[in-house]
Tab-separated table of C-alpha atoms in Angstrom:
chain	number	residue	atom	x	y	z
Z	98	MET	CA	0.033	-0.026	-0.088
Z	99	ALA	CA	1.447	3.331	-1.062
Z	100	LEU	CA	1.569	6.343	1.312
Z	101	VAL	CA	-0.442	9.212	0.062
Z	102	ARG	CA	-0.056	12.839	1.410
Z	103	TRP	CA	-3.289	14.105	2.936
Z	104	ASN	CA	-4.747	17.127	1.303
Z	105	PRO	CA	-7.479	18.625	3.485
Z	106	ARG	CA	-9.140	20.289	0.428
Z	107	GLN	CA	-9.739	16.997	-1.130
Z	108	ALA	CA	-10.901	15.340	2.155
Z	109	PHE	CA	-13.619	17.707	2.614
Z	110	ASN	CA	-16.278	18.652	-0.008
Z	111	VAL	CA	-16.615	22.232	1.316
Z	112	ASN	CA	-19.549	23.239	-1.190
Z	113	ARG	CA	-21.560	20.359	0.271
Z	114	GLU	CA	-20.751	21.171	3.837
Z	115	ILE	CA	-21.807	24.879	3.284
Z	116	ASP	CA	-25.007	23.758	1.666
Z	117	ASN	CA	-25.818	21.472	4.293
Z	118	LEU	CA	-25.325	24.056	6.878
Z	119	VAL	CA	-27.394	26.626	5.089
Z	120	ASN	CA	-30.128	23.854	4.587
Z	121	ARG	CA	-30.211	23.229	8.189
Z	122	PHE	CA	-30.315	27.045	9.305
Z	123	TRP	CA	-33.420	27.483	6.822
Z	124	GLY	CA	-35.475	24.603	7.932
Z	125	ASP	CA	-34.676	21.629	5.718
Z	126	TRP	CA	-32.995	19.800	8.602
Z	127	ASN	CA	-35.119	17.157	10.316
Z	128	PRO	CA	-33.838	17.200	14.023
Z	129	GLY	CA	-35.821	13.981	14.862
Z	130	ASN	CA	-33.896	12.076	12.230
Z	131	SER	CA	-30.082	11.686	12.688
Z	132	THR	CA	-29.705	10.533	9.081
Z	133	SER	CA	-31.255	13.511	7.755
Z	134	GLN	CA	-30.387	14.503	4.231
Z	135	SER	CA	-26.967	13.200	3.711
Z	136	TRP	CA	-26.825	14.132	-0.091
Z	137	TYR	CA	-28.843	15.672	-2.702
Z	138	PRO	CA	-28.531	15.457	-6.607
Z	139	SER	CA	-26.848	18.326	-8.478
Z	140	VAL	CA	-29.528	20.070	-10.731
Z	141	ASP	CA	-28.982	22.154	-13.781
Z	142	VAL	CA	-32.059	24.474	-14.385
Z	143	GLU	CA	-32.477	26.021	-17.940
Z	144	GLU	CA	-35.286	28.429	-18.877
Z	145	THR	CA	-36.301	29.090	-22.399
Z	146	ASP	CA	-39.370	31.053	-23.957
Z	147	ASP	CA	-41.597	28.169	-23.673
Z	148	LYS	CA	-40.299	25.846	-21.085
Z	149	PHE	CA	-38.053	25.059	-18.076
Z	150	VAL	CA	-35.626	22.228	-18.298
Z	151	PHE	CA	-34.340	20.326	-15.183
Z	152	THR	CA	-31.295	17.928	-15.474
Z	153	ALA	CA	-30.484	16.153	-12.144
Z	154	GLU	CA	-27.567	13.872	-11.871
Z	155	MET	CA	-28.482	10.668	-9.984
Z	156	PRO	CA	-25.935	8.155	-10.556
Z	157	GLY	CA	-26.463	4.609	-9.161
Z	158	MET	CA	-30.271	5.086	-8.727
Z	159	ASP	CA	-33.117	3.027	-9.888
Z	160	ARG	CA	-35.951	4.743	-11.649
Z	161	ASP	CA	-38.310	3.277	-9.093
Z	162	ASP	CA	-36.644	5.155	-6.230
Z	163	ILE	CA	-37.324	8.697	-7.787
Z	164	GLN	CA	-40.487	10.600	-7.359
Z	165	VAL	CA	-41.382	13.826	-9.268
Z	166	SER	CA	-44.359	15.951	-8.557
Z	167	LEU	CA	-45.788	19.377	-9.539
Z	168	HIS	CA	-48.259	20.886	-7.127
Z	169	ASP	CA	-49.156	24.572	-6.665
Z	170	GLY	CA	-46.309	25.830	-8.944
Z	171	VAL	CA	-43.672	23.865	-7.094
Z	172	LEU	CA	-41.654	21.154	-8.698
Z	173	LYS	CA	-40.483	18.592	-6.266
Z	174	ILE	CA	-37.950	15.734	-6.852
Z	175	GLU	CA	-37.457	13.298	-4.089
Z	176	GLY	CA	-36.285	9.729	-3.575
Z	177	GLU	CA	-33.614	7.518	-1.906
Z	178	LYS	CA	-30.174	6.423	-3.102
Z	179	LYS	CA	-29.911	3.042	-1.349
Z	180	GLN	CA	-26.704	1.736	-0.130
Z	181	ALA	CA	-25.752	-1.855	-1.490
Z	182	SER	CA	-25.752	-4.681	1.182
Z	183	GLU	CA	-22.897	-4.634	3.391
Z	184	LYS	CA	-20.672	-7.674	3.260
Z	185	LYS	CA	-18.956	-8.824	6.298
Z	186	GLU	CA	-15.903	-10.036	4.493
Z	187	LYS	CA	-14.866	-6.794	2.954
Z	188	SER	CA	-12.974	-4.012	4.653
Z	189	PHE	CA	-12.645	-0.525	3.348
Z	190	TYR	CA	-9.804	1.788	3.453
Z	191	ARG	CA	-11.963	4.594	2.473
Z	192	SER	CA	-15.709	5.161	1.532
Z	193	GLU	CA	-16.802	8.404	0.045
Z	194	ARG	CA	-20.116	7.456	-1.699
Z	195	THR	CA	-23.145	8.942	-0.007
Z	196	TYR	CA	-26.509	7.373	0.486
Z	197	GLY	CA	-29.893	8.364	1.804
Z	198	ARG	CA	-33.106	10.232	1.137
Z	199	PHE	CA	-33.162	13.399	-0.545
Z	200	SER	CA	-35.725	16.172	-1.640
Z	201	ARG	CA	-35.395	19.122	-4.028
Z	202	SER	CA	-37.953	21.618	-4.682
Z	203	PHE	CA	-38.157	24.565	-7.218
Z	204	ARG	CA	-40.945	27.262	-7.100
Z	205	LEU	CA	-42.109	27.790	-10.537
Z	206	GLY	CA	-45.341	29.713	-9.661
Z	207	SER	CA	-48.176	30.016	-12.025
Z	208	LYS	CA	-46.017	30.156	-15.087
Z	209	VAL	CA	-46.145	26.454	-15.762
Z	210	ASP	CA	-48.747	24.069	-17.164
Z	211	ALA	CA	-49.020	21.137	-14.796
Z	212	GLU	CA	-50.433	18.984	-17.649
Z	213	LYS	CA	-47.371	19.382	-19.925
Z	214	VAL	CA	-44.582	17.742	-17.844
Z	215	ASP	CA	-42.242	15.272	-19.487
Z	216	ALA	CA	-39.788	13.185	-17.461
Z	217	SER	CA	-37.061	10.802	-18.607
Z	218	TYR	CA	-34.142	8.941	-16.949
Z	219	LYS	CA	-31.297	7.558	-18.779
Z	220	ASP	CA	-27.691	6.683	-17.585
Z	221	GLY	CA	-28.198	8.193	-14.157
Z	222	VAL	CA	-29.581	11.467	-15.422
Z	223	LEU	CA	-33.122	12.705	-14.825
Z	224	THR	CA	-34.361	15.149	-17.364
Z	225	LEU	CA	-37.729	17.113	-16.680
Z	226	THR	CA	-39.190	19.358	-19.243
Z	227	VAL	CA	-41.959	21.744	-17.891
Z	228	ALA	CA	-43.923	23.728	-20.327
Z	229	LYS	CA	-45.054	27.430	-19.573
Z	230	VAL	CA	-48.436	28.399	-19.892
Z	231	GLU	CA	-49.390	30.752	-22.783
Z	232	ALA	CA	-49.729	33.869	-20.582
Z	233	ALA	CA	-46.238	33.365	-19.293
Z	234	LYS	CA	-44.436	33.299	-22.657
Z	235	PRO	CA	-43.038	36.567	-23.900
Z	236	LYS	CA	-45.113	38.262	-26.509
Z	237	GLN	CA	-43.714	40.312	-29.186
Z	238	ILE	CA	-45.110	43.753	-29.693
Z	239	GLU	CA	-45.081	45.348	-33.065
Z	240	VAL	CA	-43.962	49.082	-32.873
Z	241	LYS	CA	-45.927	51.252	-35.559
Z	242	VAL	CA	-44.556	54.308	-37.114
Z	243	SER	CA	-46.898	57.077	-37.461
């Protein structure tokens, strides 16, 4: 086994720790559950003139462990990344993968059409497309010359 110099920046995911601290402060933390949200998927959000597109990384998850809902203008992605069964004959030198329940919510307001939501999951990436209602789409206004 080779010796590896310890680098504190690599040992701690500072961004995740800051996000967890902020989430606990703003009320996402569940004090009755010591295994509260230990991880959450990274999500990219794109807005175009006629839709929102959400792309979430969920490697190693089964499609059946993911739930998506849209209620009162709030898109909610939740689920659980399950840990593989532990085997007694294995010993780990290091374990960095995270597991547990997660929940992400995005407030879209009344700009979206709850009947026009498309969801697909491929290669550990969840893609959600949420159409905007006609009233929320930008309108082009013609300027007349008099």
